[in-house]
mmCIF file of C-alpha atoms and ligand atoms in Angstrom:
data_model
loop_
_atom_site.group_PDB
_atom_site.id
_atom_site.type_symbol
_atom_site.label_atom_id
_atom_site.label_comp_id
_atom_site.label_asym_id
_atom_site.label_seq_id
_atom_site.Cartn_x
_atom_site.Cartn_y
_atom_site.Cartn_z
ATOM 1 C CA MET A 1 -33.622 140.587 120.756
ATOM 2 C CA ARG A 2 -36.113 138.347 118.790
ATOM 3 C CA GLN A 3 -39.518 139.959 117.628
ATOM 4 C CA PRO A 4 -42.288 137.470 118.459
ATOM 5 C CA LEU A 5 -44.269 136.103 115.377
ATOM 6 C CA VAL A 6 -47.778 134.962 115.637
ATOM 7 C CA ALA A 7 -49.043 133.336 112.286
ATOM 8 C CA GLY A 8 -52.352 132.300 111.537
ATOM 9 C CA ASN A 9 -52.644 128.656 109.614
ATOM 10 C CA TRP A 10 -56.165 128.746 108.302
ATOM 11 C CA LYS A 11 -55.777 125.290 106.941
ATOM 12 C CA MET A 12 -58.920 124.744 104.542
ATOM 13 C CA ASN A 13 -61.520 127.032 106.089
ATOM 14 C CA GLY A 14 -63.120 130.153 104.956
ATOM 15 C CA SER A 15 -65.461 131.564 102.182
ATOM 16 C CA VAL A 16 -65.105 135.081 100.525
ATOM 17 C CA ALA A 17 -67.311 136.422 103.244
ATOM 18 C CA SER A 18 -65.745 134.931 106.243
ATOM 19 C CA VAL A 19 -62.166 135.847 104.977
ATOM 20 C CA ARG A 20 -63.457 139.292 104.668
ATOM 21 C CA GLU A 21 -64.870 139.446 107.892
ATOM 22 C CA LEU A 22 -61.818 137.854 109.751
ATOM 23 C CA LEU A 23 -59.291 139.995 108.045
ATOM 24 C CA ALA A 24 -61.354 143.077 109.022
ATOM 25 C CA GLY A 25 -61.370 141.970 112.639
ATOM 26 C CA ILE A 26 -57.565 141.227 112.699
ATOM 27 C CA LYS A 27 -56.760 144.797 111.255
ATOM 28 C CA ALA A 28 -59.121 146.564 113.563
ATOM 29 C CA GLY A 29 -57.097 144.936 116.442
ATOM 30 C CA VAL A 30 -53.402 144.620 115.234
ATOM 31 C CA ALA A 31 -52.485 148.289 116.093
ATOM 32 C CA GLY A 32 -52.761 147.126 119.813
ATOM 33 C CA VAL A 33 -49.969 144.529 119.499
ATOM 34 C CA PRO A 34 -47.009 146.281 118.069
ATOM 35 C CA ARG A 35 -44.250 144.178 119.360
ATOM 36 C CA CYS A 36 -45.602 141.219 117.755
ATOM 37 C CA GLU A 37 -45.449 140.525 114.193
ATOM 38 C CA VAL A 38 -48.591 139.150 112.735
ATOM 39 C CA ALA A 39 -49.269 137.153 109.664
ATOM 40 C CA VAL A 40 -52.188 135.018 108.044
ATOM 41 C CA CYS A 41 -51.832 131.949 105.618
ATOM 42 C CA PRO A 42 -55.134 131.374 103.992
ATOM 43 C CA PRO A 43 -55.853 128.743 101.588
ATOM 44 C CA PHE A 44 -54.306 129.390 98.311
ATOM 45 C CA ILE A 45 -57.487 130.639 96.507
ATOM 46 C CA TYR A 46 -58.053 133.452 99.039
ATOM 47 C CA ILE A 47 -54.467 134.890 98.940
ATOM 48 C CA PRO A 48 -55.534 137.618 96.304
ATOM 49 C CA GLN A 49 -58.269 138.486 98.552
ATOM 50 C CA ALA A 50 -56.034 138.923 101.583
ATOM 51 C CA SER A 51 -53.390 140.891 99.645
ATOM 52 C CA ALA A 52 -55.939 143.278 98.529
ATOM 53 C CA GLU A 53 -57.565 143.468 101.926
ATOM 54 C CA LEU A 54 -54.363 143.804 103.922
ATOM 55 C CA ALA A 55 -52.594 146.219 101.831
ATOM 56 C CA GLY A 56 -51.358 149.067 103.935
ATOM 57 C CA SER A 57 -51.856 147.187 106.925
ATOM 58 C CA PRO A 58 -48.951 145.773 109.328
ATOM 59 C CA VAL A 59 -50.330 142.107 108.711
ATOM 60 C CA PHE A 60 -48.243 139.878 106.651
ATOM 61 C CA TRP A 61 -49.745 136.976 104.672
ATOM 62 C CA GLY A 62 -48.344 133.958 103.186
ATOM 63 C CA ALA A 63 -49.454 130.140 101.908
ATOM 64 C CA GLN A 64 -49.656 127.207 103.558
ATOM 65 C CA ASN A 65 -47.784 125.281 101.095
ATOM 66 C CA LEU A 66 -45.624 125.592 97.538
ATOM 67 C CA SER A 67 -44.416 123.438 94.862
ATOM 68 C CA THR A 68 -40.986 122.392 94.527
ATOM 69 C CA GLU A 69 -41.115 123.187 90.796
ATOM 70 C CA ALA A 70 -40.622 126.595 89.159
ATOM 71 C CA ALA A 71 -43.440 126.251 86.229
ATOM 72 C CA GLY A 72 -44.861 123.376 84.004
ATOM 73 C CA ALA A 73 -46.757 120.565 83.781
ATOM 74 C CA PHE A 74 -47.648 120.011 87.659
ATOM 75 C CA THR A 75 -51.460 120.166 87.876
ATOM 76 C CA GLY A 76 -52.856 121.439 90.711
ATOM 77 C CA GLU A 77 -49.332 123.072 92.044
ATOM 78 C CA ILE A 78 -48.700 126.574 93.002
ATOM 79 C CA ALA A 79 -45.175 127.821 92.417
ATOM 80 C CA ALA A 80 -43.053 130.203 94.698
ATOM 81 C CA SER A 81 -42.916 133.176 92.102
ATOM 82 C CA MET A 82 -46.858 133.037 92.034
ATOM 83 C CA LEU A 83 -47.008 133.507 95.878
ATOM 84 C CA LEU A 84 -44.550 136.356 95.352
ATOM 85 C CA ASP A 85 -46.757 137.835 92.555
ATOM 86 C CA PHE A 86 -49.606 138.180 95.203
ATOM 87 C CA GLY A 87 -47.207 139.787 97.856
ATOM 88 C CA CYS A 88 -46.790 136.509 100.261
ATOM 89 C CA THR A 89 -43.933 137.043 102.793
ATOM 90 C CA TYR A 90 -44.276 133.497 104.327
ATOM 91 C CA VAL A 91 -45.074 130.005 103.371
ATOM 92 C CA ILE A 92 -45.824 127.072 105.894
ATOM 93 C CA VAL A 93 -43.469 124.041 104.828
ATOM 94 C CA GLY A 94 -43.511 120.693 106.087
ATOM 95 C CA HIS A 95 -46.750 120.842 108.450
ATOM 96 C CA SER A 96 -47.638 117.643 109.918
ATOM 97 C CA GLU A 97 -50.999 117.493 107.966
ATOM 98 C CA ARG A 98 -48.939 117.589 104.725
ATOM 99 C CA ARG A 99 -46.396 114.973 105.889
ATOM 100 C CA THR A 100 -49.010 112.574 107.097
ATOM 101 C CA LEU A 101 -51.920 113.095 104.754
ATOM 102 C CA TYR A 102 -49.977 113.826 101.521
ATOM 103 C CA GLY A 103 -46.714 111.864 102.060
ATOM 104 C CA GLU A 104 -44.376 114.603 102.230
ATOM 105 C CA ASP A 105 -41.107 113.400 103.428
ATOM 106 C CA ASP A 106 -37.977 114.962 104.902
ATOM 107 C CA ASP A 107 -36.426 115.308 101.576
ATOM 108 C CA VAL A 108 -39.600 117.093 99.965
ATOM 109 C CA VAL A 109 -39.941 119.213 102.860
ATOM 110 C CA ALA A 110 -36.027 120.142 102.608
ATOM 111 C CA ALA A 111 -36.750 120.940 98.945
ATOM 112 C CA LYS A 112 -39.760 122.930 99.350
ATOM 113 C CA PHE A 113 -37.728 124.985 102.105
ATOM 114 C CA ALA A 114 -34.934 125.548 99.620
ATOM 115 C CA VAL A 115 -37.185 126.727 96.978
ATOM 116 C CA ALA A 116 -38.978 129.042 99.001
ATOM 117 C CA ARG A 117 -35.753 130.471 100.452
ATOM 118 C CA ALA A 118 -34.055 130.984 97.137
ATOM 119 C CA ALA A 119 -37.321 132.856 95.836
ATOM 120 C CA GLY A 120 -36.920 135.204 98.740
ATOM 121 C CA LEU A 121 -40.035 133.682 100.689
ATOM 122 C CA LYS A 122 -39.663 133.196 104.307
ATOM 123 C CA PRO A 123 -40.551 129.272 104.971
ATOM 124 C CA ILE A 124 -42.174 128.475 108.263
ATOM 125 C CA LEU A 125 -40.486 124.795 108.784
ATOM 126 C CA CYS A 126 -42.877 122.709 111.006
ATOM 127 C CA VAL A 127 -41.363 119.879 113.177
ATOM 128 C CA GLY A 128 -42.886 117.598 115.694
ATOM 129 C CA GLU A 129 -43.580 114.209 117.155
ATOM 130 C CA THR A 130 -46.392 112.132 117.241
ATOM 131 C CA LEU A 131 -47.787 110.644 120.385
ATOM 132 C CA GLY A 132 -46.510 107.322 119.880
ATOM 133 C CA GLU A 133 -42.957 108.844 119.125
ATOM 134 C CA ARG A 134 -43.022 111.034 122.474
ATOM 135 C CA GLU A 135 -44.188 107.677 124.252
ATOM 136 C CA GLN A 136 -41.221 105.938 122.811
ATOM 137 C CA GLY A 137 -39.141 108.502 124.018
ATOM 138 C CA ILE A 138 -37.804 109.291 120.788
ATOM 139 C CA THR A 139 -38.862 112.996 120.440
ATOM 140 C CA GLU A 140 -35.585 114.495 120.157
ATOM 141 C CA GLN A 141 -34.629 112.152 117.750
ATOM 142 C CA VAL A 142 -37.546 112.769 115.338
ATOM 143 C CA ILE A 143 -37.078 116.524 115.653
ATOM 144 C CA ALA A 144 -33.325 116.389 114.959
ATOM 145 C CA ARG A 145 -33.942 114.137 111.884
ATOM 146 C CA GLN A 146 -36.427 116.637 110.669
ATOM 147 C CA LEU A 147 -34.260 119.618 111.205
ATOM 148 C CA ASP A 148 -31.046 118.076 109.935
ATOM 149 C CA ALA A 149 -32.839 117.064 106.655
ATOM 150 C CA VAL A 150 -32.890 120.888 105.859
ATOM 151 C CA MET A 151 -29.522 121.643 107.429
ATOM 152 C CA ALA A 152 -28.004 118.855 105.402
ATOM 153 C CA MET A 153 -29.258 119.986 101.934
ATOM 154 C CA GLN A 154 -28.309 123.676 102.455
ATOM 155 C CA GLY A 155 -26.291 124.226 105.405
ATOM 156 C CA ALA A 156 -27.263 125.874 108.763
ATOM 157 C CA ALA A 157 -26.865 129.116 107.050
ATOM 158 C CA VAL A 158 -30.055 128.429 105.286
ATOM 159 C CA LEU A 159 -31.908 129.087 108.755
ATOM 160 C CA ALA A 160 -30.413 132.642 109.065
ATOM 161 C CA ASP A 161 -33.293 134.888 110.043
ATOM 162 C CA GLY A 162 -35.644 131.895 109.765
ATOM 163 C CA VAL A 163 -38.655 130.706 111.528
ATOM 164 C CA ILE A 164 -39.395 127.127 112.870
ATOM 165 C CA ALA A 165 -42.513 125.757 114.411
ATOM 166 C CA TYR A 166 -42.215 123.215 116.958
ATOM 167 C CA GLU A 167 -45.790 121.504 116.573
ATOM 168 C CA PRO A 168 -46.243 118.146 118.602
ATOM 169 C CA VAL A 169 -48.749 116.429 116.389
ATOM 170 C CA TRP A 170 -50.513 115.134 119.429
ATOM 171 C CA ALA A 171 -51.400 118.688 120.330
ATOM 172 C CA ILE A 172 -52.729 119.907 116.785
ATOM 173 C CA GLY A 173 -56.489 120.366 116.687
ATOM 174 C CA THR A 174 -56.725 118.174 119.677
ATOM 175 C CA GLY A 175 -57.015 120.736 122.711
ATOM 176 C CA LYS A 176 -53.996 119.296 124.263
ATOM 177 C CA THR A 177 -51.483 121.714 124.546
ATOM 178 C CA ALA A 178 -47.909 120.788 125.474
ATOM 179 C CA THR A 179 -47.097 122.242 128.869
ATOM 180 C CA PRO A 180 -44.906 125.207 129.002
ATOM 181 C CA ALA A 181 -41.798 123.093 130.210
ATOM 182 C CA GLN A 182 -42.351 120.291 127.520
ATOM 183 C CA ALA A 183 -42.604 122.901 124.706
ATOM 184 C CA GLN A 184 -39.494 124.931 126.299
ATOM 185 C CA GLU A 185 -37.387 121.617 126.511
ATOM 186 C CA VAL A 186 -38.043 120.771 122.636
ATOM 187 C CA HIS A 187 -37.438 124.452 121.637
ATOM 188 C CA ALA A 188 -34.231 124.755 123.506
ATOM 189 C CA PHE A 189 -33.143 121.283 121.817
ATOM 190 C CA ILE A 190 -33.636 122.876 118.502
ATOM 191 C CA ARG A 191 -31.825 125.962 119.233
ATOM 192 C CA GLY A 192 -29.073 124.122 120.369
ATOM 193 C CA ARG A 193 -28.948 121.614 117.485
ATOM 194 C CA VAL A 194 -28.783 124.569 115.213
ATOM 195 C CA ALA A 195 -26.326 126.399 117.531
ATOM 196 C CA SER A 196 -23.875 123.387 117.239
ATOM 197 C CA GLN A 197 -23.565 124.253 113.524
ATOM 198 C CA ALA A 198 -24.074 127.957 113.517
ATOM 199 C CA PRO A 199 -24.320 129.888 117.019
ATOM 200 C CA GLU A 200 -25.155 133.139 115.401
ATOM 201 C CA VAL A 201 -27.909 131.730 113.173
ATOM 202 C CA ALA A 202 -29.323 129.798 116.354
ATOM 203 C CA ALA A 203 -29.557 133.235 118.197
ATOM 204 C CA GLY A 204 -31.619 134.779 115.827
ATOM 205 C CA LEU A 205 -33.999 131.856 114.963
ATOM 206 C CA ARG A 206 -37.321 132.402 115.828
ATOM 207 C CA ILE A 207 -39.015 129.057 117.135
ATOM 208 C CA LEU A 208 -42.886 129.194 117.326
ATOM 209 C CA TYR A 209 -44.903 126.669 119.200
ATOM 210 C CA GLY A 210 -48.038 125.347 117.635
ATOM 211 C CA GLY A 211 -50.819 123.126 118.894
ATOM 212 C CA SER A 212 -54.050 124.193 120.685
ATOM 213 C CA MET A 213 -52.613 127.389 121.415
ATOM 214 C CA LYS A 214 -55.261 129.743 122.826
ATOM 215 C CA PRO A 215 -55.517 133.232 124.549
ATOM 216 C CA GLY A 216 -55.440 131.443 127.737
ATOM 217 C CA ASN A 217 -52.437 129.275 127.547
ATOM 218 C CA ALA A 218 -50.532 131.632 125.509
ATOM 219 C CA PRO A 219 -48.983 133.853 128.027
ATOM 220 C CA GLU A 220 -47.294 130.966 129.958
ATOM 221 C CA LEU A 221 -45.760 129.471 126.510
ATOM 222 C CA MET A 222 -44.508 132.831 125.297
ATOM 223 C CA ALA A 223 -42.996 133.598 128.699
ATOM 224 C CA GLN A 224 -40.441 130.660 127.748
ATOM 225 C CA PRO A 225 -37.171 131.805 126.981
ATOM 226 C CA ASP A 226 -37.051 129.962 123.609
ATOM 227 C CA ILE A 227 -40.532 130.467 122.450
ATOM 228 C CA ASP A 228 -40.818 133.261 119.975
ATOM 229 C CA GLY A 229 -44.388 132.963 119.007
ATOM 230 C CA GLY A 230 -46.864 130.853 117.760
ATOM 231 C CA LEU A 231 -48.546 128.958 114.643
ATOM 232 C CA ILE A 232 -52.188 128.877 115.390
ATOM 233 C CA GLY A 233 -54.743 126.691 113.600
ATOM 234 C CA GLY A 234 -58.265 126.642 115.086
ATOM 235 C CA ALA A 235 -58.025 129.941 117.307
ATOM 236 C CA SER A 236 -56.661 131.811 114.249
ATOM 237 C CA LEU A 237 -60.283 131.470 112.601
ATOM 238 C CA VAL A 238 -61.719 133.870 115.189
ATOM 239 C CA ALA A 239 -60.492 137.284 115.137
ATOM 240 C CA SER A 240 -60.723 137.976 118.931
ATOM 241 C CA GLU A 241 -59.330 134.740 119.828
ATOM 242 C CA PHE A 242 -56.304 135.203 117.370
ATOM 243 C CA LEU A 243 -55.623 138.995 118.768
ATOM 244 C CA GLY A 244 -55.618 137.550 122.206
ATOM 245 C CA ILE A 245 -52.743 135.283 121.399
ATOM 246 C CA CYS A 246 -51.134 138.226 119.477
ATOM 247 C CA GLN A 247 -51.357 140.388 122.701
ATOM 248 C CA ALA A 248 -49.672 137.667 124.741
ATOM 249 C CA ALA A 249 -46.670 137.804 122.459
ATOM 250 C CA HIS A 250 -46.794 141.334 122.597
ATOM 251 C CA GLU A 251 -46.652 141.343 126.308
ATOM 252 C CA SER A 252 -43.765 138.646 126.427
ATOM 253 C CA VAL A 253 -41.325 141.193 125.082
HETATM 254 P P1 PGA B 1 -54.188 124.098 116.286
HETATM 255 O O1 PGA B 1 -53.330 124.050 114.821
HETATM 256 O O2 PGA B 1 -53.902 125.407 116.775
HETATM 257 O O3 PGA B 1 -55.677 124.066 115.730
HETATM 258 O O4 PGA B 1 -54.057 122.856 117.044
HETATM 259 C C1 PGA B 1 -51.884 124.332 114.680
HETATM 260 C C2 PGA B 1 -51.510 124.199 113.532
HETATM 261 O O5 PGA B 1 -51.786 122.844 112.975
HETATM 262 O O6 PGA B 1 -50.601 124.776 112.902
#
């Protein structure tokens, strides 16, 4: 049985005051969703605040990115060891905004995944096709390429107890959600591709859906056999909405 995970990707949003309020709201509701693992990924600068305010709660925290380098002259970068210093469990790797706006290609994403894993962080590997790619009918090729880059670098075993987020780029922040059937089809494809190399790894792999997930559409998505939770953007900035999605995950198992 895979425990569902719901992770909030706050992106570049927040202030000291709003982070305090949001974390207080999540902490107040998390006891009601014990079957769902809950995590938040604030901007780097609010991670110390999250680690202080979440200490002793069941909520995990993580980062939205990390450097491929361990230390040194890399202005503006953050190393895995620094994330561990502040108690991070998770780190998002290869989000489509990093890929498209900051030029992270499959090799960089695979290197980040490897560095995070080696450091003892749990990377959440994001994959997903653009609208143009879906319309061309090459969704599976794109996902396969993104996934294979990680497995080729380190072998499928690197995904043991891993987390992948399927985030169709056309559904991120647009209010357009993949239908449960569309999402399930890609989730099953991802699990099958990993299974072809390592069946036991595939069985334990948690595959999250991301892209305009809200409390209203979460139950149907979570009900799909290969959807094991969500990576939540916009709705993760409002405690009641985020907890509503956690509730759906909690009730799905
Ligand atoms: P969204 O973002 O929930 O706002 O669509 C999801 C994500 O980018 O991780």
